[in-house]
Coordinates of C-alpha atoms in Angstrom, one line a residue:
M1149 CA 89.5 -13.7 14.7
G1150 CA 93.3 -12.7 15.0
R1151 CA 92.6 -9.6 16.7
D1152 CA 93.6 -8.9 20.5
V1153 CA 90.6 -8.3 23.1
P1154 CA 90.5 -7.1 26.5
A1155 CA 89.1 -9.5 29.6
L1156 CA 86.1 -8.2 30.6
T1157 CA 82.0 -8.8 30.6
F1158 CA 79.7 -7.7 28.5
T1159 CA 76.0 -5.8 29.2
R1160 CA 72.9 -5.9 27.2
D1161 CA 73.7 -2.5 26.4
D1162 CA 76.9 -3.7 24.3
R1163 CA 75.0 -6.5 22.3
R1164 CA 72.5 -3.9 21.2
R1165 CA 75.4 -1.5 20.5
F1166 CA 77.1 -4.4 18.7
R1167 CA 74.0 -5.4 16.6
D1168 CA 73.5 -2.0 15.5
R1169 CA 77.0 -1.4 14.3
T1170 CA 77.3 -4.9 12.5
H1171 CA 74.1 -3.9 10.6
A1172 CA 75.4 -0.6 9.9
C1173 CA 78.8 -2.3 8.4
L1174 CA 76.5 -4.5 6.5
D1175 CA 75.1 -1.3 4.8
V1176 CA 78.6 -0.1 4.0
F1177 CA 80.1 -3.4 2.9
A1178 CA 77.2 -3.7 0.2
R1179 CA 78.1 0.1 -0.8
L1180 CA 81.6 -1.0 -1.3
L1181 CA 80.8 -3.8 -3.4
R1182 CA 78.3 -1.6 -5.6
E1183 CA 81.2 1.0 -6.2
S1184 CA 83.7 -1.5 -6.9
R1185 CA 86.7 -0.2 -4.8
F1186 CA 88.2 -3.8 -4.6
D1187 CA 92.0 -4.6 -4.9
T1188 CA 91.3 -6.7 -7.9
E1189 CA 94.7 -6.2 -10.1
R1190 CA 97.0 -8.3 -7.8
P1191 CA 95.5 -11.3 -6.7
R1192 CA 97.4 -13.4 -4.1
V1193 CA 97.9 -16.5 -2.6
G1194 CA 98.5 -17.3 1.5
L1195 CA 99.0 -19.6 3.7
E1196 CA 98.7 -20.3 7.7
I1197 CA 99.6 -23.6 9.3
E1198 CA 98.8 -24.0 13.0
L1199 CA 101.4 -26.4 14.9
N1200 CA 101.6 -28.6 18.1
L1201 CA 104.1 -28.1 20.5
V1202 CA 105.7 -31.7 22.1
D1203 CA 108.5 -32.3 24.7
E1204 CA 111.1 -34.9 24.3
T1205 CA 108.7 -37.7 24.7
A1206 CA 106.3 -36.6 22.4
R1207 CA 104.1 -35.6 24.9
P1208 CA 102.1 -31.9 24.4
A1209 CA 104.5 -29.4 25.9
M1210 CA 102.3 -25.9 27.4
R1211 CA 104.7 -23.7 26.6
S1212 CA 103.7 -21.6 23.8
A1213 CA 104.5 -18.2 25.5
E1214 CA 108.0 -19.1 25.8
V1215 CA 108.4 -20.5 22.3
L1216 CA 106.8 -17.4 21.1
E1217 CA 109.6 -15.4 22.9
A1218 CA 112.2 -17.7 21.6
I1219 CA 111.3 -17.3 17.9
A1220 CA 110.9 -13.6 18.0
D1221 CA 109.3 -13.4 14.9
P1222 CA 105.9 -11.5 14.2
A1223 CA 104.9 -14.0 11.8
W1224 CA 104.5 -16.3 14.6
S1225 CA 101.3 -15.9 17.1
S1226 CA 99.7 -18.0 20.0
E1227 CA 96.8 -20.3 19.5
L1228 CA 94.1 -21.4 21.4
G1229 CA 95.7 -23.9 23.5
R1230 CA 99.1 -23.7 25.2
F1231 CA 100.4 -26.3 22.8
N1232 CA 99.4 -24.6 19.9
L1233 CA 101.3 -21.9 17.7
E1234 CA 100.6 -20.6 14.5
I1235 CA 102.7 -19.3 11.4
N1236 CA 101.6 -16.8 8.9
I1237 CA 103.2 -17.3 5.7
P1238 CA 103.4 -13.9 4.0
P1239 CA 101.1 -13.6 1.1
R1240 CA 102.5 -13.9 -2.7
R1241 CA 101.3 -14.1 -6.0
L1242 CA 101.3 -17.8 -6.9
T1243 CA 103.9 -17.7 -9.8
A1244 CA 106.3 -15.4 -7.9
G1245 CA 109.4 -17.2 -7.8
G1246 CA 107.9 -20.7 -8.5
P1247 CA 106.4 -23.3 -5.9
D1248 CA 110.3 -24.3 -5.1
T1249 CA 110.8 -20.8 -3.8
W1250 CA 107.8 -20.9 -1.7
E1251 CA 108.5 -24.3 -0.2
S1252 CA 111.8 -22.9 0.7
E1253 CA 110.4 -20.0 2.6
I1254 CA 108.1 -22.1 4.4
R1255 CA 110.7 -24.6 5.4
D1256 CA 112.9 -22.2 6.2
A1257 CA 110.7 -20.4 8.8
L1258 CA 109.5 -23.8 10.4
N1259 CA 113.1 -25.1 10.8
H1260 CA 114.2 -21.7 12.5
A1261 CA 111.5 -21.7 14.9
E1262 CA 112.3 -25.8 15.4
A1263 CA 115.8 -24.6 16.3
R1264 CA 114.5 -22.1 18.5
A1265 CA 112.2 -24.1 20.2
A1266 CA 114.4 -26.9 20.4
A1267 CA 116.9 -24.9 22.4
I1268 CA 114.3 -24.3 25.5
G1269 CA 113.0 -28.0 25.1
A1270 CA 110.1 -28.2 22.8
H1271 CA 109.5 -29.2 19.2
L1272 CA 107.0 -28.2 16.8
V1273 CA 104.5 -30.8 14.8
M1274 CA 102.6 -30.8 12.1
I1275 CA 99.8 -33.0 12.3
G1276 CA 95.8 -32.6 12.4
T1277 CA 95.8 -34.0 16.0
L1278 CA 98.2 -35.0 18.3
P1279 CA 98.0 -38.5 18.9
T1280 CA 99.6 -38.2 22.3
L1281 CA 97.5 -35.9 23.8
E1282 CA 95.4 -36.9 26.4
R1283 CA 91.9 -35.9 27.7
E1284 CA 93.6 -34.4 30.9
D1285 CA 95.9 -32.2 28.8
V1286 CA 92.7 -29.9 27.5
N1287 CA 91.1 -28.2 30.4
R1288 CA 90.7 -24.4 31.1
D1289 CA 94.6 -24.2 32.2
A1290 CA 95.6 -25.3 29.1
L1291 CA 94.1 -22.3 27.1
S1292 CA 96.3 -19.8 25.8
E1293 CA 97.6 -16.8 27.8
N1294 CA 96.0 -14.7 25.3
P1295 CA 92.7 -12.9 27.2
R1296 CA 90.7 -13.3 23.8
Y1297 CA 90.6 -17.2 24.1
H1298 CA 89.4 -17.0 27.8
L1299 CA 86.9 -14.3 26.9
L1300 CA 85.8 -16.7 24.0
N1301 CA 85.6 -19.8 26.3
D1302 CA 83.7 -17.6 28.7
Q1303 CA 80.8 -16.7 26.0
I1304 CA 80.2 -20.0 24.4
F1305 CA 79.5 -21.8 27.7
A1306 CA 77.4 -18.8 28.7
A1307 CA 75.4 -19.3 25.6
R1308 CA 75.5 -23.1 26.3
G1309 CA 74.8 -23.2 30.0
E1310 CA 76.0 -26.6 30.2
D1311 CA 79.1 -28.8 29.6
L1312 CA 80.1 -29.9 26.2
L1313 CA 79.7 -33.3 25.0
I1314 CA 82.8 -34.6 22.6
E1315 CA 81.2 -38.0 21.2
V1316 CA 82.5 -39.7 18.2
D1317 CA 81.9 -43.1 16.7
G1318 CA 84.8 -44.6 14.4
V1319 CA 87.2 -47.5 14.8
E1320 CA 86.7 -47.1 18.7
R1321 CA 84.7 -44.7 20.4
L1322 CA 84.7 -41.4 22.2
R1323 CA 82.3 -39.9 24.6
T1324 CA 83.6 -37.2 27.2
Y1325 CA 82.3 -34.3 28.4
A1326 CA 84.5 -30.6 28.5
D1327 CA 84.0 -28.0 30.7
S1328 CA 86.2 -25.6 28.5
I1329 CA 86.7 -25.2 24.6
T1330 CA 90.3 -26.5 24.8
P1331 CA 89.3 -29.4 23.1
E1332 CA 89.2 -27.3 20.0
A1333 CA 92.9 -27.0 20.3
A1334 CA 93.4 -30.4 19.3
C1335 CA 92.3 -29.3 15.9
T1336 CA 95.4 -28.0 14.1
S1337 CA 94.8 -27.5 10.0
T1338 CA 96.5 -26.0 7.1
Q1339 CA 94.5 -22.5 5.9
F1340 CA 94.9 -21.7 1.9
H1341 CA 94.4 -17.7 1.2
L1342 CA 92.9 -17.1 -2.1
Q1343 CA 92.1 -13.4 -3.1
V1344 CA 89.5 -12.8 -5.5
A1345 CA 87.5 -10.4 -7.4
P1346 CA 84.2 -9.5 -5.4
E1347 CA 82.3 -10.8 -9.1
E1348 CA 84.1 -13.8 -8.9
F1349 CA 83.7 -14.5 -5.2
A1350 CA 80.9 -16.4 -5.3
A1351 CA 81.9 -18.9 -8.1
H1352 CA 85.3 -19.6 -6.0
W1353 CA 83.6 -20.1 -2.7
N1354 CA 80.8 -22.6 -4.3
A1355 CA 83.7 -24.2 -6.0
A1356 CA 85.7 -24.6 -2.8
Q1357 CA 82.8 -26.3 -1.2
A1358 CA 82.3 -28.7 -3.8
V1359 CA 85.5 -29.9 -3.4
A1360 CA 85.9 -29.8 0.3
G1361 CA 85.5 -33.4 0.7
V1362 CA 87.8 -34.4 -1.8
Q1363 CA 90.6 -32.2 0.3
V1364 CA 89.7 -34.1 3.3
A1365 CA 90.3 -37.6 1.7
L1366 CA 93.1 -36.9 0.4
A1367 CA 95.0 -34.9 3.2
A1368 CA 93.2 -36.7 6.0
N1369 CA 95.9 -36.9 8.9
S1370 CA 93.9 -37.1 12.1
P1371 CA 92.8 -40.6 13.5
F1372 CA 93.6 -40.2 17.1
L1373 CA 92.3 -38.4 19.8
F1374 CA 92.5 -39.2 23.5
G1375 CA 94.2 -42.2 22.9
K1376 CA 91.1 -43.8 20.7
E1377 CA 91.4 -44.5 17.0
L1378 CA 88.1 -42.9 15.8
W1379 CA 87.9 -41.2 12.2
S1380 CA 90.5 -40.6 9.3
E1381 CA 90.1 -36.8 10.2
T1382 CA 88.6 -36.7 13.7
R1383 CA 89.4 -32.9 13.7
I1384 CA 86.0 -32.2 11.3
P1385 CA 83.5 -33.8 14.0
L1386 CA 85.9 -32.2 17.2
F1387 CA 85.9 -29.2 15.7
E1388 CA 82.1 -29.0 15.0
Q1389 CA 81.2 -30.1 18.9
A1390 CA 84.0 -28.4 20.8
T1391 CA 82.9 -24.7 19.9
D1392 CA 79.0 -25.8 19.7
T1393 CA 77.2 -22.7 21.3
R1394 CA 73.7 -24.8 21.2
P1395 CA 72.4 -27.3 23.9
D1396 CA 70.3 -30.2 22.7
E1397 CA 66.8 -28.6 22.7
I1398 CA 68.2 -25.6 20.5
R1399 CA 69.9 -27.8 18.1
V1400 CA 67.0 -29.7 17.4
Q1401 CA 65.1 -26.5 16.9
G1402 CA 67.4 -26.3 13.9
V1403 CA 69.3 -23.3 14.8
R1404 CA 72.5 -23.3 12.8
P1405 CA 75.9 -24.1 14.2
R1406 CA 78.8 -22.0 14.6
V1407 CA 81.3 -24.5 13.0
W1408 CA 79.1 -24.3 9.9
F1409 CA 79.6 -26.1 6.3
G1410 CA 76.6 -23.8 5.2
E1411 CA 73.4 -24.7 3.7
R1412 CA 73.1 -23.3 0.3
W1413 CA 75.3 -21.9 -2.9
I1414 CA 75.6 -18.6 -3.2
T1415 CA 75.4 -15.8 -5.6
S1416 CA 77.6 -13.1 -3.8
V1417 CA 80.0 -12.7 -1.0
F1418 CA 77.5 -10.4 0.6
D1419 CA 74.9 -13.7 1.1
L1420 CA 77.5 -14.8 3.4
F1421 CA 77.9 -11.7 5.8
E1422 CA 74.7 -11.2 5.8
E1423 CA 73.6 -14.8 6.9
N1424 CA 76.4 -14.3 9.9
T1425 CA 74.3 -11.3 11.1
R1426 CA 71.0 -12.8 10.5
Y1427 CA 71.6 -16.3 12.2
F1428 CA 74.6 -15.8 15.0
P1429 CA 74.4 -13.9 18.0
A1430 CA 77.3 -11.8 18.9
L1431 CA 80.1 -13.9 21.0
L1432 CA 82.4 -10.8 21.5
P1433 CA 80.4 -7.8 21.1
L1434 CA 83.5 -5.4 20.7
C1435 CA 82.5 -1.8 19.4
D1436 CA 85.2 0.1 17.4
D1437 CA 85.6 4.0 17.4
E1438 CA 85.3 4.1 13.5
D1439 CA 82.0 5.0 12.0
P1440 CA 82.5 3.2 8.9
E1441 CA 79.8 5.2 6.7
K1442 CA 81.9 8.5 7.6
T1443 CA 84.8 7.5 6.8
L1444 CA 83.7 6.1 3.2
D1445 CA 82.3 9.4 2.8
R1446 CA 85.9 11.0 3.2
G1447 CA 86.6 8.7 0.5
E1448 CA 88.9 6.4 2.8
I1449 CA 87.9 2.9 3.4
P1450 CA 86.5 1.5 6.5
H1451 CA 87.8 -1.6 8.4
L1452 CA 84.4 -2.6 9.1
A1453 CA 85.6 -3.9 12.6
E1454 CA 82.2 -5.4 13.9
L1455 CA 81.8 -7.2 10.7
T1456 CA 85.0 -8.8 10.6
L1457 CA 85.2 -9.4 14.3
H1458 CA 82.0 -11.1 14.2
N1459 CA 82.7 -13.1 11.3
G1460 CA 85.9 -14.5 13.1
T1461 CA 83.5 -16.4 15.3
I1462 CA 81.8 -18.0 13.1
Y1463 CA 84.0 -21.1 11.7
R1464 CA 82.7 -21.7 8.0
W1465 CA 85.1 -24.9 6.6
N1466 CA 85.3 -22.1 3.8
R1467 CA 85.3 -18.4 5.4
P1468 CA 85.1 -15.1 3.5
V1469 CA 87.7 -12.5 4.3
Y1470 CA 87.4 -8.8 4.2
A1471 CA 90.4 -7.0 4.8
V1472 CA 92.4 -3.6 4.2
V1473 CA 95.8 -3.5 3.1
D1474 CA 97.5 -0.2 2.6
G1475 CA 94.3 1.4 2.4
V1476 CA 92.9 -0.7 -0.4
P1477 CA 90.3 -3.5 0.6
H1478 CA 90.1 -6.9 -0.7
L1479 CA 88.2 -10.2 -0.9
R1480 CA 89.7 -13.6 -0.1
V1481 CA 88.4 -17.2 0.5
E1482 CA 90.2 -18.8 3.5
N1483 CA 90.0 -22.6 3.1
R1484 CA 90.1 -24.2 6.3
V1485 CA 89.5 -27.7 5.4
P1486 CA 92.5 -29.6 5.3
P1487 CA 94.7 -30.6 8.5
A1488 CA 98.2 -29.4 9.1
G1489 CA 100.9 -31.7 7.8
P1490 CA 102.4 -34.0 7.7
T1491 CA 105.5 -32.4 5.8
V1492 CA 105.6 -28.9 3.9
A1493 CA 105.6 -31.4 0.5
D1494 CA 102.5 -32.6 1.5
V1495 CA 101.0 -28.9 2.3
M1496 CA 102.5 -27.5 -1.2
S1497 CA 100.8 -30.4 -2.9
N1498 CA 97.5 -30.0 -1.3
G1499 CA 97.7 -26.2 -2.0
A1500 CA 98.9 -26.9 -5.8
F1501 CA 95.5 -29.0 -6.0
Y1502 CA 93.0 -26.8 -4.2
Y1503 CA 94.3 -23.8 -6.1
G1504 CA 94.0 -25.6 -9.6
L1505 CA 91.0 -27.7 -9.0
V1506 CA 88.6 -24.3 -8.2
R1507 CA 90.5 -22.2 -10.8
A1508 CA 88.8 -25.1 -13.6
L1509 CA 85.8 -25.2 -11.6
V1510 CA 85.2 -21.7 -11.7
D1511 CA 86.1 -21.5 -15.5
E1512 CA 83.5 -24.4 -16.4
D1513 CA 80.5 -23.5 -18.7
R1514 CA 78.3 -25.4 -16.8
P1515 CA 79.6 -25.2 -13.0
V1516 CA 79.7 -28.1 -10.9
W1517 CA 77.5 -26.7 -8.4
S1518 CA 74.6 -26.4 -10.8
R1519 CA 74.8 -30.0 -11.1
M1520 CA 75.1 -31.0 -7.5
S1521 CA 73.1 -30.3 -4.8
F1522 CA 74.7 -28.4 -1.6
A1523 CA 73.7 -31.2 0.5
A1524 CA 76.1 -33.7 -1.5
A1525 CA 78.6 -31.4 -0.8
E1526 CA 78.2 -31.5 3.0
E1527 CA 78.0 -35.3 2.7
N1528 CA 81.2 -35.8 1.0
L1529 CA 82.9 -33.7 3.5
H1530 CA 81.8 -36.1 6.6
A1531 CA 82.2 -39.1 4.4
A1532 CA 85.8 -38.1 3.8
A1533 CA 86.3 -37.5 7.3
R1534 CA 85.1 -40.9 8.4
R1535 CA 86.6 -43.0 5.9
G1536 CA 89.8 -40.6 4.7
I1537 CA 91.4 -42.0 1.1
D1538 CA 89.1 -44.8 1.4
A1539 CA 86.2 -42.8 0.9
E1540 CA 83.4 -43.0 -1.4
L1541 CA 82.3 -39.4 -2.6
F1542 CA 79.4 -38.5 -4.9
W1543 CA 80.5 -36.4 -7.9
P1544 CA 78.0 -35.3 -11.1
G1545 CA 78.5 -37.5 -14.0
T1546 CA 79.9 -40.1 -11.7
G1547 CA 77.9 -40.7 -9.3
Q1548 CA 79.2 -42.6 -5.6
V1549 CA 82.7 -43.1 -6.7
P1550 CA 85.9 -44.1 -5.0
A1551 CA 87.8 -40.9 -3.8
T1552 CA 90.9 -41.9 -5.4
E1553 CA 89.5 -43.0 -8.7
L1554 CA 87.4 -39.7 -8.8
V1555 CA 90.9 -37.8 -8.3
L1556 CA 92.7 -40.1 -11.1
R1557 CA 90.3 -40.0 -13.6
R1558 CA 88.4 -36.5 -13.4
L1559 CA 89.8 -34.0 -11.1
L1560 CA 93.9 -34.2 -11.2
P1561 CA 93.4 -33.0 -15.0
L1562 CA 91.1 -30.3 -14.0
A1563 CA 93.7 -29.6 -11.4
H1564 CA 96.5 -29.4 -14.1
R1565 CA 94.1 -27.2 -16.3
G1566 CA 93.5 -24.5 -13.7
L1567 CA 97.2 -24.4 -12.3
E1568 CA 98.1 -23.7 -16.4
T1569 CA 95.4 -21.2 -16.5
L1570 CA 97.1 -19.5 -13.4
G1571 CA 100.4 -19.6 -15.3
L1572 CA 102.3 -22.5 -13.5
D1573 CA 104.0 -24.8 -16.6
A1574 CA 104.6 -28.4 -16.5
G1575 CA 107.6 -28.2 -14.8
W1576 CA 106.2 -26.3 -12.1
R1577 CA 102.8 -28.6 -11.9
E1578 CA 104.2 -32.1 -12.4
P1579 CA 106.1 -32.2 -8.8
L1580 CA 103.3 -31.0 -7.2
L1581 CA 100.4 -32.7 -8.2
G1582 CA 102.6 -35.7 -8.8
I1583 CA 102.5 -36.2 -4.8
V1584 CA 98.6 -36.3 -5.0
E1585 CA 98.6 -38.5 -8.1
Q1586 CA 100.6 -41.3 -6.0
R1587 CA 98.9 -40.6 -2.8
C1588 CA 96.2 -42.1 -4.8
V1589 CA 97.9 -44.7 -6.8
S1590 CA 99.0 -46.0 -3.3
A1591 CA 96.0 -45.2 -1.2
R1592 CA 98.2 -43.7 1.4
N1593 CA 98.4 -40.6 3.4
G1594 CA 98.9 -39.6 6.9
A1595 CA 96.1 -40.9 8.6
V1596 CA 96.8 -44.4 6.8
W1597 CA 100.1 -44.3 8.1
Q1598 CA 99.7 -43.3 11.3
S1599 CA 97.2 -46.0 11.6
E1600 CA 99.3 -48.7 10.2
T1601 CA 102.1 -47.8 12.3
F1602 CA 100.5 -47.5 15.8
H1603 CA 99.1 -51.1 15.0
H1604 CA 102.5 -52.4 14.0
L1605 CA 103.7 -51.2 17.4
H1606 CA 100.8 -52.2 19.3
D1607 CA 99.6 -55.3 17.8
I1608 CA 102.7 -56.9 16.8
A1609 CA 105.4 -55.2 18.7
H1610 CA 103.3 -55.3 21.7
L1611 CA 103.9 -52.0 23.2
D1612 CA 101.0 -50.6 25.2
R1613 CA 99.1 -48.1 23.9
P1614 CA 100.4 -45.0 25.2
A1615 CA 104.0 -46.1 24.3
A1616 CA 102.9 -47.1 20.9
L1617 CA 101.3 -43.6 20.2
R1618 CA 104.7 -41.9 21.7
R1619 CA 106.8 -43.7 19.5
M1620 CA 104.5 -43.5 16.4
T1621 CA 104.6 -40.1 17.0
L1622 CA 108.6 -39.5 17.4
Q1623 CA 108.8 -41.6 14.1
Y1624 CA 106.3 -39.0 12.8
I1625 CA 108.6 -36.2 13.5
D1626 CA 111.6 -37.8 12.2
F1627 CA 110.0 -38.3 9.0
M1628 CA 108.4 -34.9 8.9
H1629 CA 111.7 -33.2 8.9
L1630 CA 112.8 -35.6 6.0
N1631 CA 110.1 -34.0 4.0
A1632 CA 109.4 -37.0 2.1
P1633 CA 105.9 -37.1 1.3
A1634 CA 103.7 -39.4 3.4
H1635 CA 102.7 -42.1 1.2
T1636 CA 106.5 -42.7 1.0
W1637 CA 106.7 -43.5 4.5
P1638 CA 107.9 -47.1 5.4
V1639 CA 106.2 -48.4 8.5
E1640 CA 108.7 -49.4 11.1

């Protein structure tokens, strides 16, 4: 939902008109799919990374507007919280220039931004949830200055009619209430984009859903929130709760949540957009001037503004994206599952594993989603979020198995095969997937390092809890800049 919106209030007529126009957009989208007008010749991949801002003591720095001004690069934008930023890496062919080129591009962009931020006393951190973030840091005053986030906040709370309950029962227990959606800003992710042809979209989305739990188990990097040690990837339950528009009475009636895994395998991308219009009332009923049907009748491509704006307020872990670039429409799967960080090297390995594995699963004669219930895929996601790399996951043909064993024995060979199909030879694949392999062999990722380091500082060095979290975060930042994969980080 990257489009800016004005600060305003909505009338009943606004909502009726938006619903009508969203349905009109859906009809035009169906027509576009029938007429095969989509760009399928040069499929690309893309990457977005959300980051936290901290001060010299690793405490959150509420300075996103100043840091954006200092960076002065349109690739960077505000996020929900004043202690967040996001970078959008330009899309590319997966094999263009090789993975080293892409990694260098990302590191150069992050290093440039870090230098500009440091000049005004702030620093960037790639991490799923910021360990030094305290409950009092996430109030309405911490919302980004961008009006769209204040408007979104007001609409969510108008729908709920009461404060948000955030409750996570993990290593320790967290129970707190929030009067704004700002706790969502604690959830920072890596988002992998994959452009696909319309006729291949369902298979790619189903495959991405099937591997979501595996992605979380491997990449977990969010064990701390508000001073508590919770799940390995606490970002998952936090995000599900922090944007929930449903009070308890509505939730128990089976109304779908806006942070949604889904409820079934699909046969077409149309299924997802149609579910959006059927199940979810508009949060931001803003109407565009374009008449999509007339635009298409003229031989031009409509942007389907209402359909895409509505889609941006439904937070699927794998989101469908419709976009128009240079007058040509395309479709993407936006994979929102992994957390940010710990390093660019880790992010690149996570991306290689995801792209390769999805490609291999799509090519199988008997797809995994025909042998696995949708409920099992969702259960894998939450089991992995809770236990991280120590999780046991279900996979067809193996049953319930440790995530590390599943990856080493079954999924890494598939990821190699998929990347080879996509044009990456062994010289490119081995360094990227080798990081995933060693992560599994050592059973160590960002979440494991954070937890072990905190306990070393707190239980053995006898620092108090806030001091141990600050010291751990400062060490994390140092290792992040070295760009050695997190499974190699020592506990100091």
